[in-house]
Amino acid sequence: MNTIGQKEIRTQENVIVFFKEELGYDYLGDWHHRQDNSNIEKALLTNWLKRHGYSDQIISRVLFELNKAATLAGSQTLYGANREVYNLLRYGVKVRPSADKKSDTVWLIDWKNPRNNDFSIAEEVTVAGKNTKRPDIVLYVNGIAVGVLELKRSTVSIAEGIRQNLDNQKETFIRPFFATAQLLMAGNDAEGLRYGTIETPEKQWLHWKETERDPETTDNPLLSELGQFCEKARLLEVLRDFIVFDAGVKKICRHNQFFGVKAAQAYVKRREGGLIWHTQGSGKSLTMVWLARWIRENGNARVLIITDRTELDEQIEMVFNGVGEDIYRTKNGADLVRSLSDPRESLICSLVHKFGRSGEMSDADVETYIDDIQRNRSDVLQPSGEFFVFVDECHRTQSGKLHKAMKTLLPEAIFIGFTGTPLLKSDKPRSLETFGRYIHTYKYDEAVADKVVLDLRYEARDIDQQVTSQRRLDQLFELKTQGLTDIAKAQLKKRWGTMRRVFSSTDRLNKIVADIEFDMERYPRLKSGRGNAMLVSDSIYSACRLFELFQRTELAGKCAIVTSYKPTPNSIKGEETGEGLTERLLKNEIYRKMLAAHFNQSEDESAGKVELFEQEVKGRFVKEPGQMKLLIVVDKLLTGFDAPSATYLYIDKHMQDHGLFQAICRINRLDGEDKEYGYVIDYKDLFRSLEKSIKDYTGEVFADYDKEDVAGLLKDRIEQGSERLKETREQIKTFCDQVDPPRDQDAYRRFFCAAESGNDAQLEANKLRRVTLYKRIGAFLRAYANLANEMGDAGYSDTESQQIKAEATYYENLRQEIQLASGDYVDLKAYEPAMRHLLDTYIRAEESQTLSAFEDMTLVELIVEQGDVALNQLPESVRNNETATAETIENNVRQVIVEKTPENPKYYEELSEVLDTLIRRRRQEAIEYEAYLARILDLTEKISQSETQGAYPPEIRSQAQRALFDNIVPDVSGLQETDNARKAQMALTLDETILRIRRDDWRGHTLKEREVRRAIEKVVQAELGDNAIDIDALFELVKNQDEY
């Protein structure tokens, strides 16, 4: 029989048969013409209560309380009435048999024994109201209408059934009937089932997915999903454990939340901890809430939730209070210690207050929190009960310290980590030793497929920059730095000769501002005020400069900076040099003006209101997007900030891994029909990082770890750290032994600076000694810092720990004294205004260009790919002039060589020499133009082929590997430049080590850079011994590789 397009009544008949024969529900009949149909069928409920031994008097009181709760009278809303009914279903009806007796709890549903309940369905249930309506199928448990199902034929969209459910809840129709409803469904044979609860908007109705499908399940998607969701035990479990009333919105679980909690329950029962990874935007917070509620209802269990997000801390309190369950939010460490010993508080929240720059937990925040706990520990106050500790955002490295401290406080506790980002393979050792295996995962692509979050669209934009006069720039630099030593000049160049500084030039920032201003007018969602945008800047200084520029546009008053900066007197202490505004002074000035304008107060009055300012602009951004169209951020609000209106994310900051993925997830929240995607606008060529992040978050590098993986990880890490500390400590001591006794200040100055004060020749002659001193001290201090909090675990006694700490302070002071005495120290603040002036004056930026699949190639690559076609794309004025064409090609080739030389100095320096020869010959007109073009094309092919000229062993494949291979030419040891096998093996070892060690956003972050440098040094020492290669030069080479 052909069932395609069959009538709705046929689908309904099939569903009824399925409920009766497969699910075991009683069929109450067709109630089309039945009178007084109700959401509380008195006779059915009375019969069930009588069978459970309740008297007529008790039953009468129960019916009275239930009807009172379900009545929408006066100002009572559907949400309010439904919540009161749910509380009676979930926690029972408190009834006093008589005035002189205590209250008994009468259960309307036997939650523990699903089979002891009466499950039934009725079809075509006519319900009287302002306008009569007739739901297709109503599900009853013990006579209480807990579910409504609307069905459509397979050729009619399931959306029609959803809208029918929503219409029925209107005051115009049968709203009071839904006071008892817990589960609303719509379905057809083609699309299957969608579900929600009361007042759930159409776009937020959910699709149930079973992770392990029963092979006997029917192939019909509607019946299959009804069987999975409405099976008696499953239905009651969802109603009891997976519904919540959250800030005026009733919510029911998604499938990932249900199965995540179920998996965690199994771990809890065998007293094992682990990790739950549910991608950003998939409801991780409510998963925590539902799991916590289940745990505390089973035995003597107590739950401690640790978070660094005030919003989650408040949400958890609100959710539990909303269902009549108390949660205690601790005020500080002392209060936490006290509450742990008080068994009355079975659910506790503890907030790690943030004071750091990024808006996330920092080392200092965690240490302050731990110190507060340790100070207030008492042998008298012992934790009471069986504890389960939840840690939010557990992928952060600081969670290891937090875990260790909490283990000391609660040694028998079970720890469960929650994260919206995967713990990548590079994080494996620390994550495993801290929490254990993955309990459940819900990856990004799954959430997109389920329409839980939106997919993203990506656009790369490029703002070309050029130095207008290299000669004048160099001359001014020399004039401004007269009197500095070479080492001091090098420090100044190192600080200002970075791409971040170049990207922060005023002309370039102006182009970004113009870009965004234009987008606000051309993109409908931004123009209408329904959506808004976030701009991620690479520094607080750049964020302030951008804000200042936006004040000259129509976005003035509708944009704000949200960072961790506070314009306090301490923030500019010691900044005044008399040479102009430093970056800190400028930040302070812009922030004070912004706050004063917002509060319409003087700068002094408003300067202390940063937190209130942030709260107000965030509120406007979320609730009034047309009035707060742009937030400029650096690190803050890139995690844990849900703003459905945010549609566009402009990124002008190098990001990767966790940081990049969490940032783009700010714009993937659902928000009405006109928001189809989140849009990423990228000014920093992050596509490769973005592509990698998406793959990581969809599971391509996902690794499941077994229990045995955990063994030995902590021991190995500490042993290695201890060995490195011993090694660097011995190196600096041995080096300083060369100084004549008594090794006081004068002796050190004579040895490292000059025997005769003021003797420039001696000062220059001792430059190498000083450089070595700085390196050795730096290595020792890094090794100590990495182990400072675990000296006891590393086997050091308290006395030894204090001795090493004193040595670290001594050597740090020695380094500062020698830098000052030699003139190597440079006060970078004094040069900031001048260096900023140089960049702003001599760096010009072009209008941004949108890069397509071909347009993001350089001119060199276009020439190779397209030959003469590329030349024909040049402007006519250039194309018709042979000299101009040649110079254009030369300049682009030179640009590529200059840009790529830091990636592989040896290779590109050779190409540079070839180019210089060609240019000299062309200028001498020694070769014909056509021959010249042929030779220059040959050169561009070499560049574009990225060193793939057959000179490399076959295992050396990537650009980074080739750069390492070319530049491993030791000054000592037996390794020769031609020893390709050993060079290849070492390059591969370095490449694998760097990819494993390097962390998100490691460039420019002192601690993260130290980790990478230390890893490189360790490989070199293992392969070649000490002093074989200039580690600093190799580290700079690594920093210039895009792959890292």
Short mmCIF file of C-alpha atoms in Angstrom, two decimals, residues 602-925:
data_model
loop_
_atom_site.label_atom_id
_atom_site.label_comp_id
_atom_site.label_asym_id
_atom_site.label_seq_id
_atom_site.Cartn_x
_atom_site.Cartn_y
_atom_site.Cartn_z
CA SER A 602 33.26 64.46 35.90
CA GLU A 603 36.20 62.19 35.14
CA ASP A 604 37.14 61.94 38.81
CA GLU A 605 33.59 60.99 39.85
CA SER A 606 33.16 58.29 37.21
CA ALA A 607 36.68 56.77 37.19
CA GLY A 608 35.80 54.23 39.90
CA LYS A 609 32.66 52.92 38.18
CA VAL A 610 34.20 50.52 35.67
CA GLU A 611 32.25 47.47 36.90
CA LEU A 612 28.93 49.36 36.81
CA PHE A 613 29.81 50.66 33.34
CA GLU A 614 30.54 47.14 32.11
CA GLN A 615 27.30 45.81 33.59
CA GLU A 616 25.24 48.54 31.92
CA VAL A 617 26.82 48.32 28.45
CA LYS A 618 26.59 44.52 28.48
CA GLY A 619 22.91 44.81 29.38
CA ARG A 620 22.28 47.23 26.51
CA PHE A 621 24.26 45.04 24.11
CA VAL A 622 22.08 42.01 24.95
CA LYS A 623 18.69 43.69 25.40
CA GLU A 624 18.96 46.82 23.21
CA PRO A 625 21.30 45.91 20.33
CA GLY A 626 20.29 48.99 18.37
CA GLN A 627 21.55 51.20 21.19
CA MET A 628 24.83 49.33 21.78
CA LYS A 629 25.97 48.27 18.33
CA LEU A 630 29.63 47.46 18.99
CA LEU A 631 31.68 46.17 21.91
CA ILE A 632 35.48 46.43 21.60
CA VAL A 633 37.18 43.70 23.63
CA VAL A 634 40.59 42.08 24.08
CA ASP A 635 40.10 39.01 26.27
CA LYS A 636 37.02 39.75 28.35
CA LEU A 637 33.59 38.54 27.17
CA LEU A 638 35.18 36.01 24.81
CA THR A 639 34.06 33.23 27.17
CA GLY A 640 30.87 32.81 29.18
CA PHE A 641 29.09 35.78 27.56
CA ASP A 642 25.86 34.86 25.80
CA ALA A 643 24.43 37.62 23.61
CA PRO A 644 22.04 36.19 20.99
CA SER A 645 21.97 39.54 19.19
CA ALA A 646 25.73 39.38 18.47
CA THR A 647 25.97 38.49 14.78
CA TYR A 648 29.33 39.78 13.52
CA LEU A 649 32.73 39.15 15.09
CA TYR A 650 35.62 41.26 13.79
CA ILE A 651 38.98 39.75 14.77
CA ASP A 652 42.14 41.86 14.76
CA LYS A 653 44.16 39.65 17.08
CA HIS A 654 46.21 36.51 16.59
CA MET A 655 44.27 33.66 18.21
CA GLN A 656 44.17 29.86 18.06
CA ASP A 657 42.83 26.73 19.75
CA HIS A 658 40.63 27.31 22.83
CA GLY A 659 40.81 31.10 22.63
CA LEU A 660 39.80 31.31 18.97
CA PHE A 661 36.99 28.79 19.20
CA GLN A 662 35.48 30.31 22.32
CA ALA A 663 35.59 33.74 20.67
CA ILE A 664 33.73 32.70 17.52
CA CYS A 665 31.10 31.00 19.65
CA ARG A 666 30.00 34.42 20.91
CA ILE A 667 28.10 34.83 17.62
CA ASN A 668 26.61 31.36 17.12
CA ARG A 669 23.55 31.73 19.37
CA LEU A 670 20.04 31.49 17.92
CA ASP A 671 18.14 34.78 17.67
CA GLY A 672 15.10 34.92 15.43
CA GLU A 673 14.50 34.11 11.78
CA ASP A 674 16.72 36.91 10.42
CA LYS A 675 19.86 35.50 12.05
CA GLU A 676 20.85 32.60 9.83
CA TYR A 677 24.59 32.56 10.54
CA GLY A 678 27.26 34.07 12.70
CA TYR A 679 29.78 36.03 10.63
CA VAL A 680 33.52 36.08 11.30
CA ILE A 681 35.45 38.98 9.72
CA ASP A 682 39.17 38.21 9.98
CA TYR A 683 41.92 40.84 9.66
CA LYS A 684 44.71 38.53 10.85
CA ASP A 685 44.65 35.65 8.36
CA LEU A 686 43.39 33.16 10.92
CA PHE A 687 41.71 30.78 8.50
CA ARG A 688 44.20 27.97 9.09
CA SER A 689 43.86 28.34 12.85
CA LEU A 690 40.09 28.57 12.51
CA GLU A 691 39.97 25.49 10.32
CA LYS A 692 42.12 23.59 12.82
CA SER A 693 39.96 24.74 15.72
CA ILE A 694 36.77 23.62 14.00
CA LYS A 695 38.36 20.22 13.30
CA ASP A 696 39.50 19.95 16.91
CA TYR A 697 36.04 20.81 18.15
CA THR A 698 34.34 18.36 15.83
CA GLY A 699 36.55 15.57 17.05
CA GLU A 700 39.25 15.00 14.42
CA VAL A 701 41.98 15.24 17.03
CA PHE A 702 39.71 14.06 19.82
CA ALA A 703 41.29 11.40 21.95
CA ASP A 704 39.60 9.22 24.54
CA TYR A 705 41.93 8.37 27.38
CA ASP A 706 41.98 5.23 29.46
CA LYS A 707 42.65 4.98 33.16
CA GLU A 708 46.14 3.64 32.61
CA ASP A 709 47.04 6.82 30.73
CA VAL A 710 46.90 8.71 34.02
CA ALA A 711 49.61 6.71 35.76
CA GLY A 712 52.95 8.45 36.18
CA LEU A 713 52.07 11.74 34.46
CA LEU A 714 52.46 13.96 37.51
CA LYS A 715 55.63 12.19 38.58
CA ASP A 716 57.23 12.56 35.14
CA ARG A 717 56.45 16.27 34.89
CA ILE A 718 57.84 17.11 38.31
CA GLU A 719 60.94 14.97 37.83
CA GLN A 720 61.71 16.77 34.59
CA GLY A 721 61.16 20.15 36.21
CA SER A 722 63.43 19.25 39.11
CA GLU A 723 66.17 18.09 36.75
CA ARG A 724 65.96 21.34 34.79
CA LEU A 725 66.16 23.41 37.97
CA LYS A 726 69.28 21.56 39.15
CA GLU A 727 70.86 21.97 35.73
CA THR A 728 70.25 25.72 35.34
CA ARG A 729 71.14 26.41 38.97
CA GLU A 730 74.49 24.72 38.51
CA GLN A 731 75.11 26.56 35.22
CA ILE A 732 74.62 30.04 36.68
CA LYS A 733 76.69 29.22 39.77
CA THR A 734 79.56 27.86 37.66
CA PHE A 735 79.47 30.87 35.36
CA CYS A 736 79.57 33.35 38.25
CA ASP A 737 82.46 31.47 39.88
CA GLN A 738 84.68 33.23 37.31
CA VAL A 739 84.16 36.49 39.21
CA ASP A 740 86.98 37.26 41.68
CA PRO A 741 86.16 37.00 45.39
CA PRO A 742 84.50 38.43 47.37
CA ARG A 743 81.97 38.57 44.47
CA ASP A 744 80.35 41.76 45.69
CA GLN A 745 78.83 44.55 43.61
CA ASP A 746 82.18 46.03 42.62
CA ALA A 747 83.61 42.66 41.61
CA TYR A 748 80.62 41.86 39.42
CA ARG A 749 80.73 45.30 37.80
CA ARG A 750 84.46 44.93 37.04
CA PHE A 751 83.95 41.50 35.50
CA PHE A 752 80.82 42.19 33.44
CA CYS A 753 81.12 45.92 32.71
CA ALA A 754 84.56 47.51 32.91
CA ALA A 755 87.57 47.29 35.21
CA GLU A 756 87.97 51.02 34.73
CA SER A 757 84.75 52.93 35.19
CA GLY A 758 83.74 54.72 32.01
CA ASN A 759 86.07 52.72 29.75
CA ASP A 760 83.89 52.17 26.65
CA ALA A 761 86.34 49.74 25.06
CA GLN A 762 86.24 47.43 28.09
CA LEU A 763 82.44 47.75 28.24
CA GLU A 764 82.20 46.66 24.59
CA ALA A 765 84.69 43.85 25.09
CA ASN A 766 82.59 42.40 27.93
CA LYS A 767 79.31 42.52 25.97
CA LEU A 768 79.31 38.76 25.29
CA ARG A 769 79.82 38.03 29.00
CA ARG A 770 76.77 40.12 29.85
CA VAL A 771 74.62 38.47 27.20
CA THR A 772 75.58 35.04 28.58
CA LEU A 773 74.84 36.21 32.14
CA TYR A 774 71.38 37.43 31.16
CA LYS A 775 70.62 34.11 29.40
CA ARG A 776 71.83 31.93 32.30
CA ILE A 777 69.92 33.94 34.90
CA GLY A 778 66.79 33.87 32.72
CA ALA A 779 67.03 30.09 32.33
CA PHE A 780 67.42 29.58 36.09
CA LEU A 781 64.52 31.90 36.94
CA ARG A 782 62.25 30.15 34.42
CA ALA A 783 63.11 26.73 35.80
CA TYR A 784 62.43 27.90 39.36
CA ALA A 785 59.12 29.59 38.44
CA ASN A 786 57.87 26.37 36.83
CA LEU A 787 58.49 24.38 40.01
CA ALA A 788 58.04 27.01 42.73
CA ASN A 789 54.60 25.78 43.83
CA GLU A 790 55.63 22.11 43.85
CA MET A 791 59.04 22.17 45.54
CA GLY A 792 57.87 19.73 48.21
CA ASP A 793 56.60 17.28 45.60
CA ALA A 794 59.98 17.54 43.87
CA GLY A 795 61.76 16.36 47.03
CA TYR A 796 63.09 19.67 48.35
CA SER A 797 62.93 20.36 52.09
CA ASP A 798 61.57 23.66 53.39
CA THR A 799 65.11 24.83 54.08
CA GLU A 800 66.27 23.97 50.56
CA SER A 801 63.20 25.64 49.05
CA GLN A 802 63.88 28.85 50.93
CA GLN A 803 67.54 28.76 49.89
CA ILE A 804 66.68 28.39 46.20
CA LYS A 805 64.06 31.13 46.47
CA ALA A 806 66.70 33.43 47.98
CA GLU A 807 69.10 32.57 45.15
CA ALA A 808 66.45 33.41 42.57
CA THR A 809 65.95 36.82 44.16
CA TYR A 810 69.73 37.35 44.33
CA TYR A 811 70.32 36.60 40.66
CA GLU A 812 67.36 38.65 39.55
CA ASN A 813 68.77 41.65 41.44
CA LEU A 814 72.23 40.96 39.97
CA ARG A 815 70.84 41.05 36.44
CA GLN A 816 69.14 44.39 37.06
CA GLU A 817 72.28 45.92 38.58
CA ILE A 818 74.49 44.85 35.67
CA GLN A 819 71.97 46.11 33.12
CA LEU A 820 71.90 49.50 34.83
CA ALA A 821 75.64 49.73 35.36
CA SER A 822 76.46 48.79 31.74
CA GLY A 823 73.82 50.97 30.13
CA ASP A 824 72.12 47.87 28.69
CA TYR A 825 68.92 48.84 30.47
CA VAL A 826 66.67 51.09 28.46
CA ASP A 827 63.65 52.89 29.92
CA LEU A 828 61.22 51.87 27.19
CA LYS A 829 58.51 54.18 28.51
CA ALA A 830 60.55 57.30 27.71
CA TYR A 831 60.79 56.25 24.06
CA GLU A 832 57.13 55.24 23.58
CA PRO A 833 55.83 58.60 22.24
CA ALA A 834 58.72 58.93 19.79
CA MET A 835 58.45 55.35 18.52
CA ARG A 836 54.66 55.66 18.19
CA HIS A 837 55.18 58.88 16.19
CA LEU A 838 57.58 57.07 13.84
CA LEU A 839 55.07 54.29 13.15
CA ASP A 840 52.11 56.62 12.70
CA THR A 841 54.11 58.93 10.42
CA TYR A 842 55.88 56.47 8.16
CA ILE A 843 53.46 53.53 7.88
CA ARG A 844 50.62 54.01 5.43
CA ALA A 845 47.60 51.69 5.17
CA GLU A 846 45.43 51.04 2.13
CA GLU A 847 41.67 50.44 2.10
CA SER A 848 40.75 46.91 3.14
CA GLN A 849 40.25 44.27 0.49
CA THR A 850 38.08 41.20 0.76
CA LEU A 851 40.15 38.15 -0.07
CA SER A 852 38.65 35.32 -2.08
CA ALA A 853 40.11 31.89 -2.80
CA PHE A 854 42.40 33.46 -5.42
CA GLU A 855 42.70 37.00 -4.17
CA ASP A 856 44.39 36.01 -0.95
CA MET A 857 47.47 34.97 -2.91
CA THR A 858 50.33 37.42 -3.28
CA LEU A 859 51.17 38.83 -6.68
CA VAL A 860 54.07 36.37 -6.87
CA GLU A 861 51.72 33.42 -6.47
CA LEU A 862 49.33 34.87 -9.03
CA ILE A 863 52.16 35.14 -11.54
CA VAL A 864 53.09 31.50 -11.01
CA GLU A 865 49.50 30.28 -11.10
CA GLN A 866 48.27 32.43 -13.99
CA GLY A 867 51.34 33.71 -15.86
CA ASP A 868 50.60 36.57 -18.26
CA VAL A 869 47.01 36.74 -17.02
CA ALA A 870 48.28 38.09 -13.73
CA LEU A 871 50.36 40.77 -15.43
CA ASN A 872 47.30 41.84 -17.38
CA GLN A 873 45.51 42.48 -14.10
CA LEU A 874 47.94 45.29 -13.25
CA PRO A 875 46.66 48.88 -13.68
CA GLU A 876 47.02 50.15 -17.26
CA SER A 877 49.46 52.89 -16.26
CA VAL A 878 51.78 50.25 -14.84
CA ARG A 879 51.17 47.60 -17.48
CA ASN A 880 52.11 49.92 -20.36
CA ASN A 881 55.42 50.92 -18.80
CA GLU A 882 58.06 48.20 -18.85
CA THR A 883 60.11 49.82 -16.11
CA ALA A 884 57.07 50.31 -13.86
CA THR A 885 55.97 46.72 -14.46
CA ALA A 886 59.42 45.46 -13.61
CA GLU A 887 59.58 47.58 -10.45
CA THR A 888 56.13 46.35 -9.38
CA ILE A 889 57.21 42.75 -9.74
CA GLU A 890 60.53 43.45 -7.99
CA ASN A 891 58.80 45.15 -5.10
CA ASN A 892 56.38 42.28 -4.63
CA VAL A 893 59.13 39.69 -4.86
CA ARG A 894 61.18 41.73 -2.40
CA GLN A 895 58.18 42.01 -0.08
CA VAL A 896 57.71 38.24 -0.06
CA ILE A 897 61.42 37.66 0.56
CA VAL A 898 61.45 40.19 3.42
CA GLU A 899 58.30 38.71 4.92
CA LYS A 900 59.54 35.15 4.60
CA THR A 901 63.19 35.62 5.61
CA PRO A 902 62.41 35.29 9.36
CA GLU A 903 60.71 31.98 8.51
CA ASN A 904 63.85 30.54 6.86
CA PRO A 905 66.80 32.98 6.81
CA LYS A 906 69.21 30.66 5.00
CA TYR A 907 66.89 29.93 2.07
CA TYR A 908 65.49 33.41 1.48
CA GLU A 909 68.77 35.25 1.99
CA GLU A 910 70.10 33.26 -0.96
CA LEU A 911 67.07 34.22 -3.06
CA SER A 912 67.54 37.83 -2.01
CA GLU A 913 71.04 37.82 -3.44
CA VAL A 914 69.69 36.45 -6.74
CA LEU A 915 67.05 39.18 -6.84
CA ASP A 916 69.59 41.91 -6.14
CA THR A 917 71.72 40.67 -9.03
CA LEU A 918 68.72 40.67 -11.38
CA ILE A 919 67.73 44.19 -10.36
CA ARG A 920 71.24 45.56 -10.88
CA ARG A 921 71.40 43.97 -14.32
CA ARG A 922 68.01 45.35 -15.31
CA ARG A 923 68.97 48.83 -14.24
CA GLN A 924 72.14 48.52 -16.28
CA GLU A 925 69.93 47.40 -19.20
#
